[in-house]
Short mmCIF file of C-alpha atoms (C1' of nucleotides) in Angstrom, two decimals:
data_model
loop_
_atom_site.label_atom_id
_atom_site.label_comp_id
_atom_site.label_asym_id
_atom_site.label_seq_id
_atom_site.Cartn_x
_atom_site.Cartn_y
_atom_site.Cartn_z
CA MET A 24 67.46 102.90 87.56
CA PHE A 25 67.88 102.75 83.81
CA ALA A 26 66.16 101.11 80.89
CA LEU A 27 67.69 100.41 77.52
CA VAL A 28 65.24 100.25 74.63
CA ASP A 29 66.71 98.72 71.48
CA GLY A 30 65.10 97.89 68.15
CA ASN A 31 65.63 94.29 67.08
CA ASN A 32 67.76 93.89 63.95
CA PHE A 33 66.81 97.49 63.38
CA TYR A 34 67.49 98.08 59.69
CA VAL A 35 65.93 94.76 58.75
CA SER A 36 62.88 95.51 60.89
CA CYS A 37 62.48 98.90 59.17
CA GLU A 38 62.53 97.25 55.76
CA ARG A 39 60.00 94.66 56.87
CA VAL A 40 57.53 97.34 57.92
CA PHE A 41 57.23 98.32 54.27
CA ARG A 42 57.74 94.86 52.81
CA PRO A 43 55.83 92.44 55.04
CA SER A 44 56.66 89.59 52.68
CA LEU A 45 60.16 89.66 54.18
CA GLN A 46 58.81 88.43 57.53
CA GLY A 47 60.17 85.03 58.44
CA ARG A 48 62.80 85.08 55.70
CA PRO A 49 66.56 85.46 56.06
CA VAL A 50 67.36 89.11 55.25
CA VAL A 51 70.49 91.23 55.40
CA VAL A 52 70.94 94.95 54.84
CA LEU A 53 74.16 95.82 53.05
CA SER A 54 76.50 98.78 53.55
CA ASN A 55 77.50 101.30 50.92
CA ASN A 56 78.42 99.78 47.58
CA ASP A 57 76.67 96.68 48.89
CA GLY A 58 79.98 95.82 50.51
CA CYS A 59 79.04 93.92 53.63
CA ALA A 60 76.17 92.99 55.93
CA ILE A 61 75.38 95.65 58.53
CA ALA A 62 72.08 94.18 59.77
CA ARG A 63 70.77 90.62 59.84
CA SER A 64 67.40 89.13 60.54
CA ASN A 65 67.22 86.30 63.07
CA GLU A 66 66.89 83.87 60.17
CA ALA A 67 70.07 85.24 58.60
CA LYS A 68 71.86 84.86 61.94
CA GLU A 69 70.70 81.25 62.02
CA LEU A 70 72.36 80.73 58.65
CA GLY A 71 75.61 81.82 60.23
CA VAL A 72 75.88 85.23 58.60
CA ALA A 73 78.30 87.25 60.72
CA MET A 74 78.01 90.95 61.40
CA GLY A 75 80.10 92.75 58.79
CA ALA A 76 80.37 89.69 56.55
CA PRO A 77 81.41 90.72 53.02
CA TRP A 78 78.59 90.14 50.57
CA PHE A 79 80.75 88.20 48.11
CA GLN A 80 81.40 85.64 50.84
CA ILE A 81 77.74 85.07 51.72
CA ARG A 82 75.98 85.62 48.42
CA HIS A 83 75.87 81.88 47.78
CA LEU A 84 73.26 81.75 50.57
CA ALA A 85 70.90 83.67 48.32
CA GLU A 86 70.55 80.65 46.09
CA SER A 87 70.91 77.90 48.65
CA ASP A 88 68.76 79.38 51.43
CA GLY A 89 66.82 82.27 49.94
CA LEU A 90 68.87 84.95 51.70
CA VAL A 91 67.53 88.36 50.67
CA ALA A 92 69.96 91.27 50.50
CA LEU A 93 68.84 94.90 50.52
CA SER A 94 70.84 98.06 49.94
CA ALA A 95 70.76 100.32 52.97
CA ASN A 96 68.24 103.17 53.02
CA PHE A 97 69.51 105.40 55.80
CA PRO A 98 66.96 108.22 55.45
CA LEU A 99 64.23 105.64 56.06
CA TYR A 100 65.99 104.25 59.13
CA GLY A 101 66.49 107.75 60.52
CA ASP A 102 62.82 108.50 60.13
CA MET A 103 61.73 105.25 61.76
CA SER A 104 64.23 105.89 64.54
CA ASP A 105 62.63 109.25 65.35
CA ARG A 106 59.24 107.60 65.81
CA VAL A 107 60.56 104.77 67.96
CA MET A 108 62.56 107.20 70.11
CA SER A 109 59.63 109.46 70.85
CA LEU A 110 57.55 106.49 71.97
CA ALA A 111 60.39 105.06 74.07
CA ALA A 112 60.65 108.44 75.79
CA GLY A 113 57.32 107.68 77.42
CA LEU A 114 59.03 105.16 79.66
CA GLY A 115 60.58 107.72 81.99
CA PRO A 116 61.47 111.36 82.59
CA GLN A 117 64.86 111.39 80.86
CA GLN A 118 66.15 109.92 77.64
CA GLU A 119 69.54 109.61 76.05
CA ILE A 120 69.49 108.67 72.40
CA TYR A 121 72.53 106.47 72.20
CA SER A 122 72.45 105.33 68.60
CA ILE A 123 70.01 105.08 65.73
CA ASP A 124 68.27 102.12 67.35
CA GLU A 125 68.99 102.45 71.06
CA SER A 126 68.06 104.82 73.82
CA PHE A 127 68.65 104.81 77.54
CA VAL A 128 65.75 106.03 79.64
CA GLY A 129 66.30 107.32 83.16
CA LEU A 130 63.63 105.87 85.43
CA HIS A 131 64.22 108.05 88.45
CA GLY A 132 60.96 108.73 90.23
CA VAL A 133 58.94 106.32 88.12
CA ARG A 134 56.63 104.33 90.37
CA GLY A 135 54.88 101.06 89.93
CA ASP A 136 55.99 97.87 88.26
CA LEU A 137 58.76 98.79 85.83
CA THR A 138 58.53 95.48 84.01
CA GLU A 139 54.84 95.93 83.31
CA ARG A 140 55.33 99.52 82.29
CA SER A 141 58.08 98.47 79.89
CA ARG A 142 55.82 95.81 78.45
CA ARG A 143 53.20 98.43 77.63
CA VAL A 144 55.75 100.72 76.00
CA ARG A 145 57.12 97.84 73.96
CA ASP A 146 53.64 96.93 72.78
CA ARG A 147 52.91 100.50 71.82
CA ILE A 148 56.13 100.84 69.82
CA LEU A 149 55.36 97.62 67.98
CA GLN A 150 51.78 98.62 67.29
CA TRP A 151 52.46 102.18 66.19
CA THR A 152 55.69 101.72 64.23
CA GLY A 153 55.92 98.01 63.48
CA ILE A 154 59.38 97.80 65.07
CA PRO A 155 59.91 95.04 67.67
CA CYS A 156 62.09 96.10 70.59
CA GLY A 157 63.86 94.56 73.53
CA ILE A 158 63.94 96.42 76.84
CA GLY A 159 66.50 95.85 79.58
CA ILE A 160 66.33 97.34 83.07
CA GLY A 161 69.08 97.65 85.64
CA THR A 162 70.47 99.92 88.33
CA THR A 163 73.32 101.09 86.06
CA LYS A 164 73.61 101.67 82.34
CA THR A 165 75.92 98.67 81.99
CA LEU A 166 73.39 96.43 83.73
CA ALA A 167 70.53 97.84 81.64
CA LYS A 168 72.53 97.10 78.52
CA LEU A 169 73.24 93.60 79.70
CA ALA A 170 69.57 93.10 80.57
CA ASN A 171 68.68 94.20 77.07
CA HIS A 172 71.03 91.63 75.61
CA ILE A 173 69.43 88.96 77.76
CA ALA A 174 65.91 90.07 76.78
CA LYS A 175 66.74 89.75 73.10
CA THR A 176 68.66 86.50 73.43
CA ALA A 177 65.94 84.91 75.56
CA GLU A 178 63.46 85.70 72.80
CA ARG A 179 65.64 84.47 69.95
CA LYS A 180 66.99 81.32 71.67
CA PRO A 181 64.30 80.09 74.06
CA THR A 182 66.61 77.65 75.82
CA SER A 183 69.23 80.24 76.75
CA TYR A 184 67.43 81.99 79.61
CA PRO A 185 64.16 81.62 81.51
CA GLY A 186 61.19 82.47 79.32
CA GLU A 187 60.06 85.37 81.52
CA MET A 188 63.16 87.29 80.48
CA SER A 189 62.17 87.28 76.85
CA GLN A 190 61.60 90.76 75.34
CA ILE A 191 61.70 92.51 78.73
CA CYS A 192 64.38 91.73 81.30
CA ASN A 193 64.55 93.54 84.62
CA LEU A 194 67.75 92.50 86.38
CA SER A 195 66.90 94.57 89.45
CA ALA A 196 63.80 92.47 90.08
CA LEU A 197 65.65 89.14 90.25
CA SER A 198 66.50 87.26 93.43
CA ALA A 199 70.18 87.03 94.30
CA GLN A 200 70.34 83.41 93.17
CA THR A 201 68.60 84.02 89.87
CA LEU A 202 70.81 87.02 89.19
CA GLU A 203 73.94 84.98 89.85
CA ALA A 204 72.74 82.14 87.64
CA THR A 205 71.85 84.59 84.86
CA LEU A 206 75.18 86.39 84.94
CA ALA A 207 77.02 83.09 85.16
CA ALA A 208 75.20 81.91 82.03
CA THR A 209 76.37 84.94 80.04
CA ASP A 210 79.73 85.17 78.31
CA VAL A 211 81.98 87.96 79.52
CA GLY A 212 82.31 89.24 75.98
CA GLU A 213 78.68 90.36 76.03
CA VAL A 214 79.41 93.10 78.54
CA TRP A 215 79.25 96.67 77.22
CA GLY A 216 82.87 97.81 77.06
CA VAL A 217 84.42 94.37 76.75
CA GLY A 218 85.42 93.90 73.14
CA ARG A 219 87.42 91.22 71.37
CA ARG A 220 90.80 92.15 72.77
CA ILE A 221 89.88 92.63 76.41
CA GLY A 222 87.54 89.66 76.21
CA ALA A 223 90.40 87.38 75.18
CA GLN A 224 92.64 88.75 77.93
CA LEU A 225 89.93 88.19 80.52
CA ARG A 226 89.39 84.60 79.41
CA ASP A 227 93.14 83.99 79.59
CA ALA A 228 92.94 85.18 83.17
CA GLY A 229 90.15 82.69 83.87
CA VAL A 230 87.32 85.21 83.71
CA GLN A 231 84.77 83.50 81.50
CA THR A 232 81.37 84.83 82.46
CA VAL A 233 79.79 88.12 83.44
CA TRP A 234 79.49 86.76 86.97
CA ASP A 235 83.25 86.17 87.09
CA LEU A 236 83.89 89.74 85.99
CA ALA A 237 81.35 91.22 88.38
CA ARG A 238 83.11 89.53 91.31
CA MET A 239 86.51 90.98 90.53
CA ASP A 240 88.22 93.56 92.69
CA PRO A 241 87.95 96.95 90.93
CA ALA A 242 91.40 98.11 92.05
CA THR A 243 93.01 94.97 90.65
CA VAL A 244 91.17 95.42 87.39
CA ARG A 245 92.36 98.98 87.21
CA SER A 246 96.01 98.13 87.72
CA ARG A 247 95.97 95.11 85.44
CA TRP A 248 93.75 96.61 82.72
CA SER A 249 92.48 100.17 82.85
CA VAL A 250 90.23 102.68 84.54
CA VAL A 251 87.71 102.02 81.79
CA LEU A 252 87.35 98.36 82.68
CA GLU A 253 87.34 99.25 86.36
CA ARG A 254 84.27 101.40 85.77
CA THR A 255 82.64 98.52 83.97
CA VAL A 256 83.22 96.21 86.94
CA LEU A 257 81.81 98.80 89.34
CA GLU A 258 78.76 99.24 87.15
CA LEU A 259 78.22 95.47 87.11
CA GLN A 260 78.33 95.62 90.89
CA GLY A 261 75.56 98.20 90.84
CA VAL A 262 77.69 101.30 91.40
CA PRO A 263 76.68 103.91 88.80
CA CYS A 264 79.73 105.40 87.10
CA ILE A 265 78.22 106.40 83.78
CA GLY A 266 75.55 109.08 83.84
CA LEU A 267 72.72 109.74 81.46
CA ASP A 268 73.63 112.17 78.68
CA ASP A 269 70.40 114.12 78.33
CA GLU A 270 71.09 116.50 75.55
CA PRO A 271 73.33 115.51 72.70
CA SER A 272 76.67 117.23 73.19
CA PRO A 273 78.15 118.82 70.10
CA LYS A 274 80.51 116.56 68.17
CA LYS A 275 84.20 116.98 68.77
CA GLU A 276 85.05 115.84 65.30
CA ILE A 277 83.02 115.33 62.16
CA ALA A 278 83.94 112.88 59.44
CA SER A 279 82.79 112.10 55.97
CA THR A 280 84.46 109.10 54.37
CA ARG A 281 83.55 106.52 51.74
CA SER A 282 84.89 103.46 50.08
CA PHE A 283 84.84 103.77 46.31
CA GLY A 284 82.76 101.45 44.20
CA ARG A 285 85.84 100.81 42.14
CA PRO A 286 89.40 101.90 42.85
CA ILE A 287 90.56 105.36 41.86
CA THR A 288 94.03 106.05 40.50
CA ASP A 289 93.82 109.60 39.14
CA LEU A 290 93.90 112.91 40.94
CA ALA A 291 90.79 114.37 39.32
CA PRO A 292 88.23 111.87 40.65
CA LEU A 293 89.95 111.94 44.01
CA ILE A 294 89.54 115.70 44.15
CA GLU A 295 85.95 115.35 43.13
CA ALA A 296 85.30 112.83 45.89
CA VAL A 297 87.05 114.89 48.53
CA SER A 298 85.06 117.96 47.50
CA GLU A 299 81.88 116.06 48.16
CA PHE A 300 83.14 114.81 51.50
CA VAL A 301 83.96 118.36 52.56
CA GLY A 302 80.50 119.49 51.53
CA ARG A 303 78.81 116.83 53.61
CA ALA A 304 81.07 117.32 56.63
CA ALA A 305 80.68 121.10 56.51
CA GLU A 306 76.92 120.74 56.41
CA LYS A 307 76.99 118.62 59.56
CA LEU A 308 79.29 121.19 61.12
CA ARG A 309 76.90 124.06 60.40
CA LYS A 310 74.00 122.01 61.70
CA GLN A 311 75.64 122.00 65.11
CA SER A 312 76.63 125.67 64.74
CA GLY A 313 80.28 124.80 64.86
CA LEU A 314 83.55 125.93 63.37
CA ALA A 315 86.48 123.71 62.49
CA SER A 316 90.06 124.63 63.26
CA GLN A 317 91.70 121.81 61.34
CA VAL A 318 90.93 119.66 58.35
CA LEU A 319 92.28 116.16 57.91
CA VAL A 320 92.26 114.39 54.57
CA PHE A 321 93.24 110.79 53.97
CA ALA A 322 93.29 108.24 51.19
CA HIS A 323 94.37 104.65 51.13
CA THR A 324 94.52 101.47 49.11
CA SER A 325 92.59 98.38 50.14
CA PRO A 326 94.02 96.58 53.16
CA HIS A 327 92.52 93.37 51.76
CA ARG A 328 94.36 93.36 48.48
CA THR A 329 97.91 92.73 47.45
CA GLY A 330 99.81 95.28 45.44
CA PRO A 331 101.49 98.55 46.33
CA ARG A 332 100.20 100.00 49.56
CA PHE A 333 99.31 103.62 50.00
CA ASN A 334 98.04 105.11 53.21
CA ARG A 335 98.52 108.80 53.84
CA SER A 336 96.84 111.57 55.67
CA ILE A 337 97.53 115.23 56.18
CA THR A 338 96.19 117.64 58.75
CA LEU A 339 95.79 121.25 57.69
CA PRO A 340 95.44 123.81 60.45
CA LEU A 341 93.23 126.73 59.46
CA ARG A 342 94.26 130.27 60.21
CA ARG A 343 90.74 130.95 61.41
CA PRO A 344 88.12 128.46 62.45
CA THR A 345 85.43 128.30 59.78
CA ALA A 346 82.33 126.46 58.63
CA ASP A 347 82.57 127.75 55.09
CA THR A 348 82.55 124.93 52.58
CA ALA A 349 84.76 126.81 50.14
CA LEU A 350 87.44 127.57 52.71
CA LEU A 351 87.38 124.05 54.08
CA ALA A 352 87.50 122.63 50.57
CA GLN A 353 90.42 124.80 49.69
CA ALA A 354 92.42 123.43 52.58
CA ALA A 355 91.31 119.85 51.96
CA LEU A 356 92.12 119.97 48.26
CA SER A 357 95.54 121.42 48.85
CA GLY A 358 96.06 118.50 51.20
CA VAL A 359 94.93 116.02 48.58
CA ARG A 360 97.38 117.41 46.07
CA ARG A 361 100.19 117.10 48.55
CA ILE A 362 99.59 113.51 49.53
CA TYR A 363 98.51 112.24 46.12
CA GLU A 364 100.86 110.08 44.15
CA PRO A 365 99.97 108.27 40.95
CA GLY A 366 100.24 104.51 40.62
CA TYR A 367 97.99 103.35 43.45
CA GLN A 368 94.56 101.77 43.42
CA LEU A 369 92.86 103.94 46.03
CA THR A 370 89.77 102.35 47.53
CA LYS A 371 88.83 104.81 50.22
CA ALA A 372 89.24 108.45 51.14
CA GLY A 373 87.74 110.85 53.58
CA VAL A 374 87.72 114.18 55.31
CA MET A 375 87.61 114.91 59.00
CA LEU A 376 86.93 118.27 60.60
CA LEU A 377 88.83 118.59 63.85
CA ASP A 378 89.15 120.89 66.85
CA LEU A 379 85.58 122.06 66.61
CA LEU A 380 84.37 125.20 68.35
CA PRO A 381 80.91 126.67 68.79
CA ASP A 382 80.49 129.50 66.26
CA HIS A 383 79.41 132.11 68.79
CA VAL A 384 82.88 132.00 70.32
CA GLN A 385 84.37 133.38 67.19
CA GLN A 386 81.72 135.95 66.42
CA GLY A 387 82.21 137.46 69.82
CA GLU A 388 85.95 137.49 69.76
CA LEU A 389 87.14 137.90 66.25
CA ASN A 390 86.47 140.31 63.45
CA LEU A 391 85.24 138.46 60.47
CA ASP A 392 86.41 139.68 57.14
CA GLN A 393 84.12 139.86 54.18
CA ASP A 394 84.68 136.42 52.83
CA THR A 395 83.57 134.76 56.00
CA GLY A 396 81.03 137.41 56.95
CA PRO A 397 77.25 137.48 56.86
CA ASP A 398 76.91 137.08 53.10
CA ARG A 399 78.94 133.91 53.01
CA SER A 400 77.20 132.59 56.03
CA ARG A 401 73.81 133.19 54.38
CA LEU A 402 75.03 131.49 51.24
CA MET A 403 75.93 128.43 53.31
CA SER A 404 72.51 128.47 54.97
CA ALA A 405 70.84 128.61 51.57
CA LEU A 406 72.98 125.71 50.40
CA ASP A 407 71.97 123.61 53.40
CA ALA A 408 68.30 124.49 53.00
CA LEU A 409 68.27 123.50 49.33
CA ASN A 410 70.02 120.23 50.02
CA PHE A 411 67.61 119.47 52.82
CA ARG A 412 64.61 120.25 50.66
CA TYR A 413 65.65 118.56 47.44
CA GLY A 414 67.89 115.84 48.78
CA LYS A 415 71.54 115.52 49.72
CA GLY A 416 73.95 116.48 46.99
CA THR A 417 71.47 118.57 45.01
CA LEU A 418 73.82 121.52 45.12
CA HIS A 419 77.44 121.71 46.08
CA LEU A 420 80.39 123.97 45.53
CA ALA A 421 82.64 123.32 42.58
CA SER A 422 86.09 122.13 43.50
CA THR A 423 88.51 124.97 43.33
CA GLY A 424 91.62 125.16 41.28
CA VAL A 425 91.55 122.20 38.94
CA PRO A 426 91.95 123.58 35.44
CA GLY A 427 89.51 122.17 32.96
CA GLU A 428 87.49 120.29 35.52
CA SER A 429 83.79 119.95 34.98
CA ARG A 430 80.96 121.05 37.24
CA GLN A 431 82.22 124.55 37.84
CA TRP A 432 79.78 126.69 39.70
CA GLY A 433 79.71 130.26 40.98
CA MET A 434 82.18 130.13 43.79
CA ARG A 435 85.19 129.50 41.67
CA GLN A 436 85.19 132.89 40.00
CA GLU A 437 84.85 134.75 43.25
CA ARG A 438 87.10 137.58 44.17
CA ARG A 439 89.80 136.37 46.46
CA THR A 440 91.35 138.19 49.33
CA PRO A 441 94.74 137.29 50.76
CA ASN A 442 93.05 135.66 53.68
CA TYR A 443 90.89 133.59 51.43
CA THR A 444 93.78 132.03 49.62
CA THR A 445 95.95 131.48 52.67
CA ASN A 446 93.42 130.30 55.16
CA PHE A 447 95.38 127.19 55.95
CA MET A 448 98.96 126.87 57.02
CA GLU A 449 101.54 124.71 55.37
CA ILE A 450 102.70 121.78 57.39
CA PRO A 451 104.65 118.65 56.48
CA VAL A 452 102.97 115.62 54.99
CA ALA A 453 102.31 112.69 57.31
CA ARG A 454 103.13 109.32 55.86
CA ALA A 455 102.13 106.00 57.30
"C1'" DT B 72 86.33 90.65 41.07
"C1'" DC B 73 83.94 91.75 45.62
"C1'" DT B 74 85.45 93.64 52.66
"C1'" DG B 75 80.92 100.28 56.10
"C1'" DG B 76 80.92 104.73 58.16
"C1'" DG B 77 80.73 106.97 61.68
"C1'" DG B 78 82.19 108.26 66.71
"C1'" DT B 79 84.47 108.42 71.90
"C1'" DC B 80 87.81 107.87 75.52
"C1'" DC B 81 92.27 106.64 77.44
"C1'" DT B 82 97.29 105.97 77.56
"C1'" DA B 83 102.08 106.17 76.42
"C1'" DG B 84 105.69 108.71 75.01
"C1'" DG B 85 108.00 112.77 73.16
"C1'" DA B 86 108.82 117.75 73.35
"C1'" DC B 87 109.39 121.31 76.11
"C1'" DC B 88 109.62 124.01 80.40
"C1'" DC B 89 111.60 125.47 84.94
"C1'" DT C 93 127.55 101.16 86.22
"C1'" DC C 94 126.25 106.03 87.38
"C1'" DT C 95 123.37 110.94 84.00
"C1'" DG C 96 117.48 115.61 88.46
"C1'" DG C 97 112.63 115.87 89.09
"C1'" DG C 98 108.65 117.42 88.18
"C1'" DG C 99 105.09 119.49 85.39
"C1'" DT C 100 102.14 120.32 80.88
"C1'" DC C 101 100.82 119.79 76.31
"C1'" DC C 102 100.42 117.31 72.15
"C1'" DT C 103 100.06 113.30 69.18
"C1'" DA C 104 99.57 108.64 67.72
"C1'" DG C 105 97.56 104.61 68.45
"C1'" DG C 106 94.69 101.26 70.83
"C1'" DA C 107 90.33 99.80 72.28
"C1'" DC C 108 85.73 100.21 72.38
"C1'" DC C 109 80.83 101.39 70.69
"C1'" DC C 110 76.81 101.23 67.12
#
DNA sequence: TCTGGGGTCCTAGGACCC
DNA sequence: TCTGGGGTCCTAGGACCC
């Protein structure tokens, strides 16, 4: 048995904890550069604001309907998330933190009335953090997720489901008839794992509701769609196929990407941006004690605008896996120089660290040379500690190799060994 | 004028091998 | 017309998630 605990309109709810005057008003939280809406209050949803709606398309609602827009404050949301998660953990013996606002709780061995227990946990979270949650319970993760959707929808739209399902919905406690009626009243697109594409295909095939999907033959689903959808069908039928991921597994890739506030055309600001991306990505990498074997860099023009299109990426294999910002930056910047071409309005770029390994693998098996040895590793630790203490971006390495560029700092003048300068291998440029 | 930033998994198809 | 039959590994791209 699983529960899914999910904060309602999470970012908006976090903001409301500190600005109670926002209660009852239509509120959205905007992405970076205030580009688009990434969280909406119920009132904003009522106004028809879609998830991901560009701000310039909905800003008129500020005047007409008092829509309030806030710039995202991710450190705050992360902090609130930690508090909610630790309270949600009280629901059962195991917890998988699935996203910033959601966690699955394994209920194996928990006795008593699960619905009542969930009610108490929900109340405690609300009282201690100010964040309202929905809790869904089911025999599989997919059913718990669905139950959570029903709990939240029943609260927001009182006519959609029976009132008892509001806030807490335990699908495993329903009679067969009620369960059927509930699943039949829910659109197939609400199922975890059924997105826009598959949803449309299912509807074309006459599968409209969750009940329709749950009744399908798994083997048929597998041959006509995929093993992924087959698992979903089995889970809807109560056959657990997706286990609880107790401890967070190390990331297999780490990305740092951003849209630019205004388009970039020159190489220098692009290099500057990519240097920062590498710094952030490398920090995440060191936090999980990992090493990267490849670095990918990309840049592109806006897909929403007319004009010359540019969309390139390059993957640079490293001779040795590393977590050293300078070495990663060196590879990334050489990549930038190779894909860069003047004459384009670049709106987004990013860095991805690929083929990640745990760092103990290398230390046991390879001899580190001086540039990647203990001194460099301690320098990186100091860098991370300072940035943690004084805020992200307090200190970063100067970009290497751009004559006359500003913000030079220590690393650039360092002695270089052959390995240092040839840590990545040359490969052809990928063009899309 | 203005459109987020992360991730994961699966599959198809090509390269290469015997 | 017809052009072996498997394997494995890698990559690109699709689809999904929050």
